[in-house]
CSV table of C-alpha atoms and ligand atoms in Angstrom, one decimal:
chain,number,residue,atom,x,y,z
L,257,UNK,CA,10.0,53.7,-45.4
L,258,UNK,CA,7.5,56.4,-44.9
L,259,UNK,CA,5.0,56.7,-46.3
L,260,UNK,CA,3.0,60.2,-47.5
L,261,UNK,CA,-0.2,60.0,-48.6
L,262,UNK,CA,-2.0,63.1,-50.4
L,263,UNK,CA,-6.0,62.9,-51.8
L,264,UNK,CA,-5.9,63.9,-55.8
L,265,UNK,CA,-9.7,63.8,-56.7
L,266,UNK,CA,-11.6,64.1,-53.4
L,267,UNK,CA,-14.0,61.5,-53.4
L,268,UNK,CA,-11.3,58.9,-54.9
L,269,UNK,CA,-7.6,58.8,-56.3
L,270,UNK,CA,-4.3,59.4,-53.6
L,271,UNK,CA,-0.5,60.5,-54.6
L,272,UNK,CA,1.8,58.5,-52.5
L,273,UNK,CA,5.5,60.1,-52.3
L,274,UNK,CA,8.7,59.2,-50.1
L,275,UNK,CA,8.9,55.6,-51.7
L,276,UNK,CA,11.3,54.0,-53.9
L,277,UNK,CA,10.2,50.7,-55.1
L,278,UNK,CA,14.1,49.0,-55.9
L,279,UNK,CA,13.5,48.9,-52.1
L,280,UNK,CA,10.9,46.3,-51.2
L,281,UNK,CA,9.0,47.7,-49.0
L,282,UNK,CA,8.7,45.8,-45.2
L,283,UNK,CA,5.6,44.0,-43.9
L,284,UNK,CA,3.9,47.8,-42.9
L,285,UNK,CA,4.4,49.5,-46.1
L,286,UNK,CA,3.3,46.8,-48.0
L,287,UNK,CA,0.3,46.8,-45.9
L,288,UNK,CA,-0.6,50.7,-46.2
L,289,UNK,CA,-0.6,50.8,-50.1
L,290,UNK,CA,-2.4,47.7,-49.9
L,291,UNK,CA,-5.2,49.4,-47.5
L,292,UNK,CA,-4.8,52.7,-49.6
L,293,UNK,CA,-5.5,51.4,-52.6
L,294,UNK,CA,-8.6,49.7,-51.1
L,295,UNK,CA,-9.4,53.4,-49.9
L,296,UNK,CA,-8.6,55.5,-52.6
L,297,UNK,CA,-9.7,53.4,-55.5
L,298,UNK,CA,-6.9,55.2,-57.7
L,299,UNK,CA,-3.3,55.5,-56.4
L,300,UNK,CA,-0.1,56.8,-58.0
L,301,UNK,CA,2.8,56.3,-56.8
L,302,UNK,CA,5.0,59.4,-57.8
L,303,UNK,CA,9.3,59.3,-58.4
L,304,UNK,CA,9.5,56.1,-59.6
L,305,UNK,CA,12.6,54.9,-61.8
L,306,UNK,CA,12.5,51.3,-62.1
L,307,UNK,CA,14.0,48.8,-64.7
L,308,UNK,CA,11.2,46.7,-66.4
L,309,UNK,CA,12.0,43.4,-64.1
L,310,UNK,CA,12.5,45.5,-60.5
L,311,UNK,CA,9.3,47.2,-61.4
L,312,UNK,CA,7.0,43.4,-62.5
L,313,UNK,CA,8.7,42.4,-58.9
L,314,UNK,CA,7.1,45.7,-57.2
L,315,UNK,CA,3.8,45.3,-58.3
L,316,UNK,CA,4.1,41.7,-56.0
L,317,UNK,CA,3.1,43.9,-53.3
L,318,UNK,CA,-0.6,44.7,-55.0
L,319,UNK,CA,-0.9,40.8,-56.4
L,320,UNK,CA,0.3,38.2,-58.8
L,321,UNK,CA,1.1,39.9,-61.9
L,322,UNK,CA,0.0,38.0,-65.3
L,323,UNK,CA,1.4,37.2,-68.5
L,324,UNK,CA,0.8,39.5,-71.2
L,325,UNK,CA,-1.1,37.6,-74.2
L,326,UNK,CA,-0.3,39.9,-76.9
L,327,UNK,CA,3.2,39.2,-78.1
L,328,UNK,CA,4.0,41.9,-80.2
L,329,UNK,CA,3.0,44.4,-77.7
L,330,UNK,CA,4.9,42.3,-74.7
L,331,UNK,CA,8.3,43.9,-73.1
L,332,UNK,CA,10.9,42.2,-74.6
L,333,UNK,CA,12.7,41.5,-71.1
L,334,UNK,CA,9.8,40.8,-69.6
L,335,UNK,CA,6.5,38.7,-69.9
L,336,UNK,CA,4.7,40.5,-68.0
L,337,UNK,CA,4.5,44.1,-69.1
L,338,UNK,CA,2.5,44.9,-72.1
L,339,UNK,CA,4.1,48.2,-73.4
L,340,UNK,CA,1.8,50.9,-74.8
L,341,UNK,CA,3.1,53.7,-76.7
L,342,UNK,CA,2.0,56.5,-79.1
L,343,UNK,CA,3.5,54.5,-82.0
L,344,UNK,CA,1.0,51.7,-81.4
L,345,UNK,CA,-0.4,50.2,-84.6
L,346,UNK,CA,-2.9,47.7,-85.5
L,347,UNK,CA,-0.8,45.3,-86.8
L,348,UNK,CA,-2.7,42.5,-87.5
L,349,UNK,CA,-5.6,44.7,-88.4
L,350,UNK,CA,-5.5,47.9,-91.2
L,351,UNK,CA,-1.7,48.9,-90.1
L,352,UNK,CA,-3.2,52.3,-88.9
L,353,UNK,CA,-2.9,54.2,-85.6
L,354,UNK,CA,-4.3,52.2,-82.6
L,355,UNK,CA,-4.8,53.8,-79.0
L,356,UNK,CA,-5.2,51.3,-76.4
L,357,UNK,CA,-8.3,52.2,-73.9
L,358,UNK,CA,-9.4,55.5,-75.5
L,359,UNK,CA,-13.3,54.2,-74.4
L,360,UNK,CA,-15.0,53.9,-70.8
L,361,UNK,CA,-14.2,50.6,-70.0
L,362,UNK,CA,-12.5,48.2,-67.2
L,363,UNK,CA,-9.8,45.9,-67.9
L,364,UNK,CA,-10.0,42.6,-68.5
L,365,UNK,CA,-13.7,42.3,-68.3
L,366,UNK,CA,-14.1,40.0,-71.3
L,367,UNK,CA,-12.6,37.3,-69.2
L,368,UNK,CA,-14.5,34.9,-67.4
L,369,UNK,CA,-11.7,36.1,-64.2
L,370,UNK,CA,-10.7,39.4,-65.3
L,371,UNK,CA,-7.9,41.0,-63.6
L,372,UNK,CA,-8.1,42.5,-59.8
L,373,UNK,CA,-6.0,45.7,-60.3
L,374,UNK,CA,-3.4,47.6,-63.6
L,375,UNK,CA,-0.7,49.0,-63.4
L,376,UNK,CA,0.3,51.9,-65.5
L,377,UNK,CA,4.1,52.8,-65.4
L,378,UNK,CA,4.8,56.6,-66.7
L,379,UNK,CA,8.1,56.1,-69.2
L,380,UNK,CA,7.3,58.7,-71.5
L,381,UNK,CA,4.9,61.1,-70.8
L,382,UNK,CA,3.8,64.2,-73.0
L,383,UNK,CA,4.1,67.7,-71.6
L,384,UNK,CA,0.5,68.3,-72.6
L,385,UNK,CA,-2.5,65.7,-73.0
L,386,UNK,CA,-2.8,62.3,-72.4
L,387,UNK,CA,-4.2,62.4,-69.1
L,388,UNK,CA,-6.1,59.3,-67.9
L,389,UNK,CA,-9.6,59.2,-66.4
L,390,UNK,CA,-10.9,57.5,-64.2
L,391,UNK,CA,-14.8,57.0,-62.4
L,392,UNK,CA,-15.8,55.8,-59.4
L,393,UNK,CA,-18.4,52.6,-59.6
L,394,UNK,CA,-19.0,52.5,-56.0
L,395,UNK,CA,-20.1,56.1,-56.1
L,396,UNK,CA,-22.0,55.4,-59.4
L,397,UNK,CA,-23.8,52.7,-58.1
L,398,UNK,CA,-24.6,54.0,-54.5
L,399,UNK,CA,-26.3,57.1,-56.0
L,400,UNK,CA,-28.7,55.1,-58.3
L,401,UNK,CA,-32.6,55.6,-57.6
L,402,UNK,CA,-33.7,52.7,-55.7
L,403,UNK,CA,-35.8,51.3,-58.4
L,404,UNK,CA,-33.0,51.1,-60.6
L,405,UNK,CA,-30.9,49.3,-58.0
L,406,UNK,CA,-33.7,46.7,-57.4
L,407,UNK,CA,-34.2,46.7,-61.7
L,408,UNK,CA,-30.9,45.6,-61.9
L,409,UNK,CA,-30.8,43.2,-58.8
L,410,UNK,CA,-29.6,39.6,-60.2
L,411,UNK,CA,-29.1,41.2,-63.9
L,412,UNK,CA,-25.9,39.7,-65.8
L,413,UNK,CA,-24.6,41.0,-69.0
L,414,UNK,CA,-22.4,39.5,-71.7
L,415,UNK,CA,-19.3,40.4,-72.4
L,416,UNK,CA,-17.1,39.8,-75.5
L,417,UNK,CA,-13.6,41.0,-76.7
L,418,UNK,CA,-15.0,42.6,-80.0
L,419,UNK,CA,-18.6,43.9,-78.3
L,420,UNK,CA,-21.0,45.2,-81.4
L,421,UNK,CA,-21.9,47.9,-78.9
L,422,UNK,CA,-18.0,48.7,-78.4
L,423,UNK,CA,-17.1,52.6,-78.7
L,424,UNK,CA,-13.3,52.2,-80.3
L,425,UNK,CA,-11.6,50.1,-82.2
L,426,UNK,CA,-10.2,46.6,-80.9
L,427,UNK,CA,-6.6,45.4,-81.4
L,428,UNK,CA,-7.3,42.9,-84.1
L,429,UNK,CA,-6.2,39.4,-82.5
L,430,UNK,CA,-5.6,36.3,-84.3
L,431,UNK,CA,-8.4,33.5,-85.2
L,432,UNK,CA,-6.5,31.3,-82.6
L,433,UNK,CA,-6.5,34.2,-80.0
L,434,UNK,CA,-10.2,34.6,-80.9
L,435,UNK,CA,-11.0,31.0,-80.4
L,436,UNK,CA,-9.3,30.9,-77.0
L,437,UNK,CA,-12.0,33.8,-75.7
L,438,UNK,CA,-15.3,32.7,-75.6
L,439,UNK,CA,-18.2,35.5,-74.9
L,440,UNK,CA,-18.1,35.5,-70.8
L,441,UNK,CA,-21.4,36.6,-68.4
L,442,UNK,CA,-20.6,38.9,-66.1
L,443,UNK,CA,-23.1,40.4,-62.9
L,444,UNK,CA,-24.2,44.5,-63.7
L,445,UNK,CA,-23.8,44.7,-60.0
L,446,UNK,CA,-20.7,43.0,-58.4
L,447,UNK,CA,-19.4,43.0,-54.6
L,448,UNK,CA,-15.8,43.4,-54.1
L,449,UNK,CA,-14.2,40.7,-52.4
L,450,UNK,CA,-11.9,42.4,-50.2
L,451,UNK,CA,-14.1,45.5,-48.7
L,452,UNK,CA,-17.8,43.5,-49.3
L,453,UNK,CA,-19.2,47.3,-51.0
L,454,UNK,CA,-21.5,46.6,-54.1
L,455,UNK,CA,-20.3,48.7,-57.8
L,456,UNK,CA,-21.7,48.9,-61.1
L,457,UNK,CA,-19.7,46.7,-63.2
L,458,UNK,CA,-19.9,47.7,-66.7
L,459,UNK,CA,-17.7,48.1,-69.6
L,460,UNK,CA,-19.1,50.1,-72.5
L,461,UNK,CA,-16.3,48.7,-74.8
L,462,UNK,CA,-16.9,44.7,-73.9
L,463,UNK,CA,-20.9,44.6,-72.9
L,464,UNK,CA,-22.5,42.9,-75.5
L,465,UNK,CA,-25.9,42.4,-74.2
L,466,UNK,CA,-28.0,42.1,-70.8
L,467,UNK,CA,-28.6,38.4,-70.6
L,468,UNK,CA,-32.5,38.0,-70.7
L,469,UNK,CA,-33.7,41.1,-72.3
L,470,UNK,CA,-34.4,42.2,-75.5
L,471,UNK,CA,-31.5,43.6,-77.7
L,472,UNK,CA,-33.7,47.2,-77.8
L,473,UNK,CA,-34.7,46.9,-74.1
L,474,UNK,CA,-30.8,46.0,-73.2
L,475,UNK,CA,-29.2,49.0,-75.0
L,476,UNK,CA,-31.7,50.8,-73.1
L,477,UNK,CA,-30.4,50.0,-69.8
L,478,UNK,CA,-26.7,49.8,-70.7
L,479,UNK,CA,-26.8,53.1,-72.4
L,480,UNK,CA,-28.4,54.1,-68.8
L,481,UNK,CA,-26.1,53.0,-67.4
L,482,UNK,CA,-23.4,53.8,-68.7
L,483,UNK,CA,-24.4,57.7,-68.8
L,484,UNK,CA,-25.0,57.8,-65.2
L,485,UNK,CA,-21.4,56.3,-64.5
L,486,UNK,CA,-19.7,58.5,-66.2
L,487,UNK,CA,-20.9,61.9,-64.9
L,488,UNK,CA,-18.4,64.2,-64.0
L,489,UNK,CA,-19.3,64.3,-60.1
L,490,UNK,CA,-17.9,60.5,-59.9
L,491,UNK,CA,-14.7,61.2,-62.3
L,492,UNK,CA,-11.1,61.4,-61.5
L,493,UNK,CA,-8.9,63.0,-64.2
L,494,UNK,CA,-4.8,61.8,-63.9
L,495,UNK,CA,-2.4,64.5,-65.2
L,496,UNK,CA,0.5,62.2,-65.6
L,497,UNK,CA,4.6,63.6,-64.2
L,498,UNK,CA,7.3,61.3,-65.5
L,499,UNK,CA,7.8,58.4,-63.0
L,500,UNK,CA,4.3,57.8,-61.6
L,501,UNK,CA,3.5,54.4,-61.5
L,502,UNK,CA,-0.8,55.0,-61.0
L,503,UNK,CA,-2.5,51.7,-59.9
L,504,UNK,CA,-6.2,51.3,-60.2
L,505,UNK,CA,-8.6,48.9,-58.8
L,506,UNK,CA,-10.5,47.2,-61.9
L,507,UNK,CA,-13.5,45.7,-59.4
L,508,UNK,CA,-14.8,49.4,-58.8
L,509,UNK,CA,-13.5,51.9,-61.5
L,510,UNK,CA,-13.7,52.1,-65.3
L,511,UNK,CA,-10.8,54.3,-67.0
L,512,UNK,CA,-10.1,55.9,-70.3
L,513,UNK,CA,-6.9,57.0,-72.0
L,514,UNK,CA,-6.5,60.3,-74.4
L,515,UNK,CA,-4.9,60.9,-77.2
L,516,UNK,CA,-5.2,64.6,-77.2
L,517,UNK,CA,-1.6,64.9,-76.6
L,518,UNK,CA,0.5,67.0,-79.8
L,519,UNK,CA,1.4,65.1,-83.1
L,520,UNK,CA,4.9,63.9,-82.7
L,521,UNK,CA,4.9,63.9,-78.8
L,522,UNK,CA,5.7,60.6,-77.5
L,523,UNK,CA,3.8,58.7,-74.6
L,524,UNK,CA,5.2,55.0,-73.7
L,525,UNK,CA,3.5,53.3,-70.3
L,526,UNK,CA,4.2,50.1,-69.3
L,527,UNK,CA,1.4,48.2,-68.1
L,528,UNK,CA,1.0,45.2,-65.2
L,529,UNK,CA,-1.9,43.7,-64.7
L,530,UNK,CA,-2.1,40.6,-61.4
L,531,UNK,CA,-4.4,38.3,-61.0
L,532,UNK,CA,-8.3,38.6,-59.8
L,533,UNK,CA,-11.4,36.4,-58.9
L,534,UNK,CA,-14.7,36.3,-60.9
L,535,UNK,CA,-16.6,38.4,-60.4
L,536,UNK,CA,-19.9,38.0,-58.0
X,869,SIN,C1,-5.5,51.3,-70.5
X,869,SIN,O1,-6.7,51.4,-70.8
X,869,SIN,O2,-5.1,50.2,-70.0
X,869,SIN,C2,-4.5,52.4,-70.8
X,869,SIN,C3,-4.9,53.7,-70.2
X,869,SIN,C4,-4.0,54.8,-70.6
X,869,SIN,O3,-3.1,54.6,-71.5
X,869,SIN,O4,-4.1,55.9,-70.1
């Protein structure tokens, strides 16, 4: 296979076209979307057409994908892709309209090991709107004024499924479900295992608290924080074409989904997530 690389944002994000993923790919191409992920931050693979269980078996190149722990949202042929759609409802909630990741945030993050990378497989996409976003948290963190880097040095903040601080509304989750996810502390600054650079880890949606600091004095920084990330210099908007599978790297980008496409129009993804480390 060849493979055919093109930059989309600049300064992060790559199209990759010329592969078709019922084909595993060999040793080398396996290797180059490995690297050019690590590269790009953001890639999307474009032309894809791929049954739910070819496609789990695809994303085995990026990682070990997980099992989805939300049952009514799970693919029913497979246990591993969460399907998000237009028609997504809060069903154990009020019943009304729910739109998964509509606020800055990373996946996973109220986990003590959070995921690595997500998947995000195109099945329906609007004509208009709907477009994902992403930002860069190496970027974000490299341009911070010194003194913030050394405030924030060794700062951990607390993360929790249903934050008070969170910007949309949760998927209501069973008392069980609840039970099973105990507030996690997570490092403001992590280092990503495989290329050793330092990013901002934050996620607006899941941060509860910095650990150590007054609740005023913490929303302080957070809110800092979190306005700096998300400036438009370190963002990368995906306008999505039926068939792109767009993989993003969770351990140096947020992302954010909009639902600014037409009443009526449909948008169905399916969604992968494999396996990560915690974070350090
Ligand atoms: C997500 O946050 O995982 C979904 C993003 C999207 O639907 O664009």
């Amino acid at each position: 296979m060849s493979l055919s690389l093109t930059s989309l944002g600049g300064h992060m994000a790559a199209a990759v076209e010329g592969i078709d993923l019922n084909q595993p790919p060999d040793t080398t191409t396996a290797g180059d979307l490995r690297r050019a992920l690590l590269d790009h931050l953001v890639l999307c693979i474009r032309g894809q057409a791929l049954a739910p269980l070819p496609y789990r078996d695809a994303m085995r190149v990026f990682g070990t994908p997980m099992k989805q722990i939300t049952p009514a949202a799970t693919h029913p042929d497979c246990d591993e892709i969460l399907v998000l759609s237009s028609e997504d409802r809060d069903t154990l909630g009020d019943g009304k309209k729910l739109v998964v990741g509509a606020h800055w945030h990373t996946d996973d993050s109220y986990k003590a090991v959070p995921c690595a990378l997500t998947m995000l497989y195109g099945i329906d996409v609007p004509a208009t709107g709907g477009d994902t976003q992403f930002t860069n948290m190496y970027a974000a963190y490299d341009r911070l004024p010194a003194a913030m880097k050394d405030r924030i040095a060794g700062l951990s903040a607390i993360h929790t499924y249903d934050s008070s601080r969170k910007g949309t509304r949760v998927a209501k989750r069973t008392d069980t479900d609840m039970a099973r996810m105990p507030a996690v502390t997570h490092p403001l600054v992590r280092t990503h295992p495989e290329t050793g650079r330092k990013a901002l880890y934050l996620n607006p949606n899941r941060m509860e608290q910095v650990a150590g600091l007054e609740r005023a004095e913490s929303d302080a920084l957070l809110d800092a924080l979190i306005a700096h990330a998300i400036q438009p210099q370190y963002q990368y908007r995906h306008r999505w074409q039926q068939g792109d599978i767009v993989v993003w790297d969770n351990r140096c980008t947020m992302h954010k989904a909009n639902a600014d496409y037409p009443e009526g129009a449909r948008r169905r993804m399916h969604r992968v997530i494999v396996e990560g480390t915690v974070p350090v």
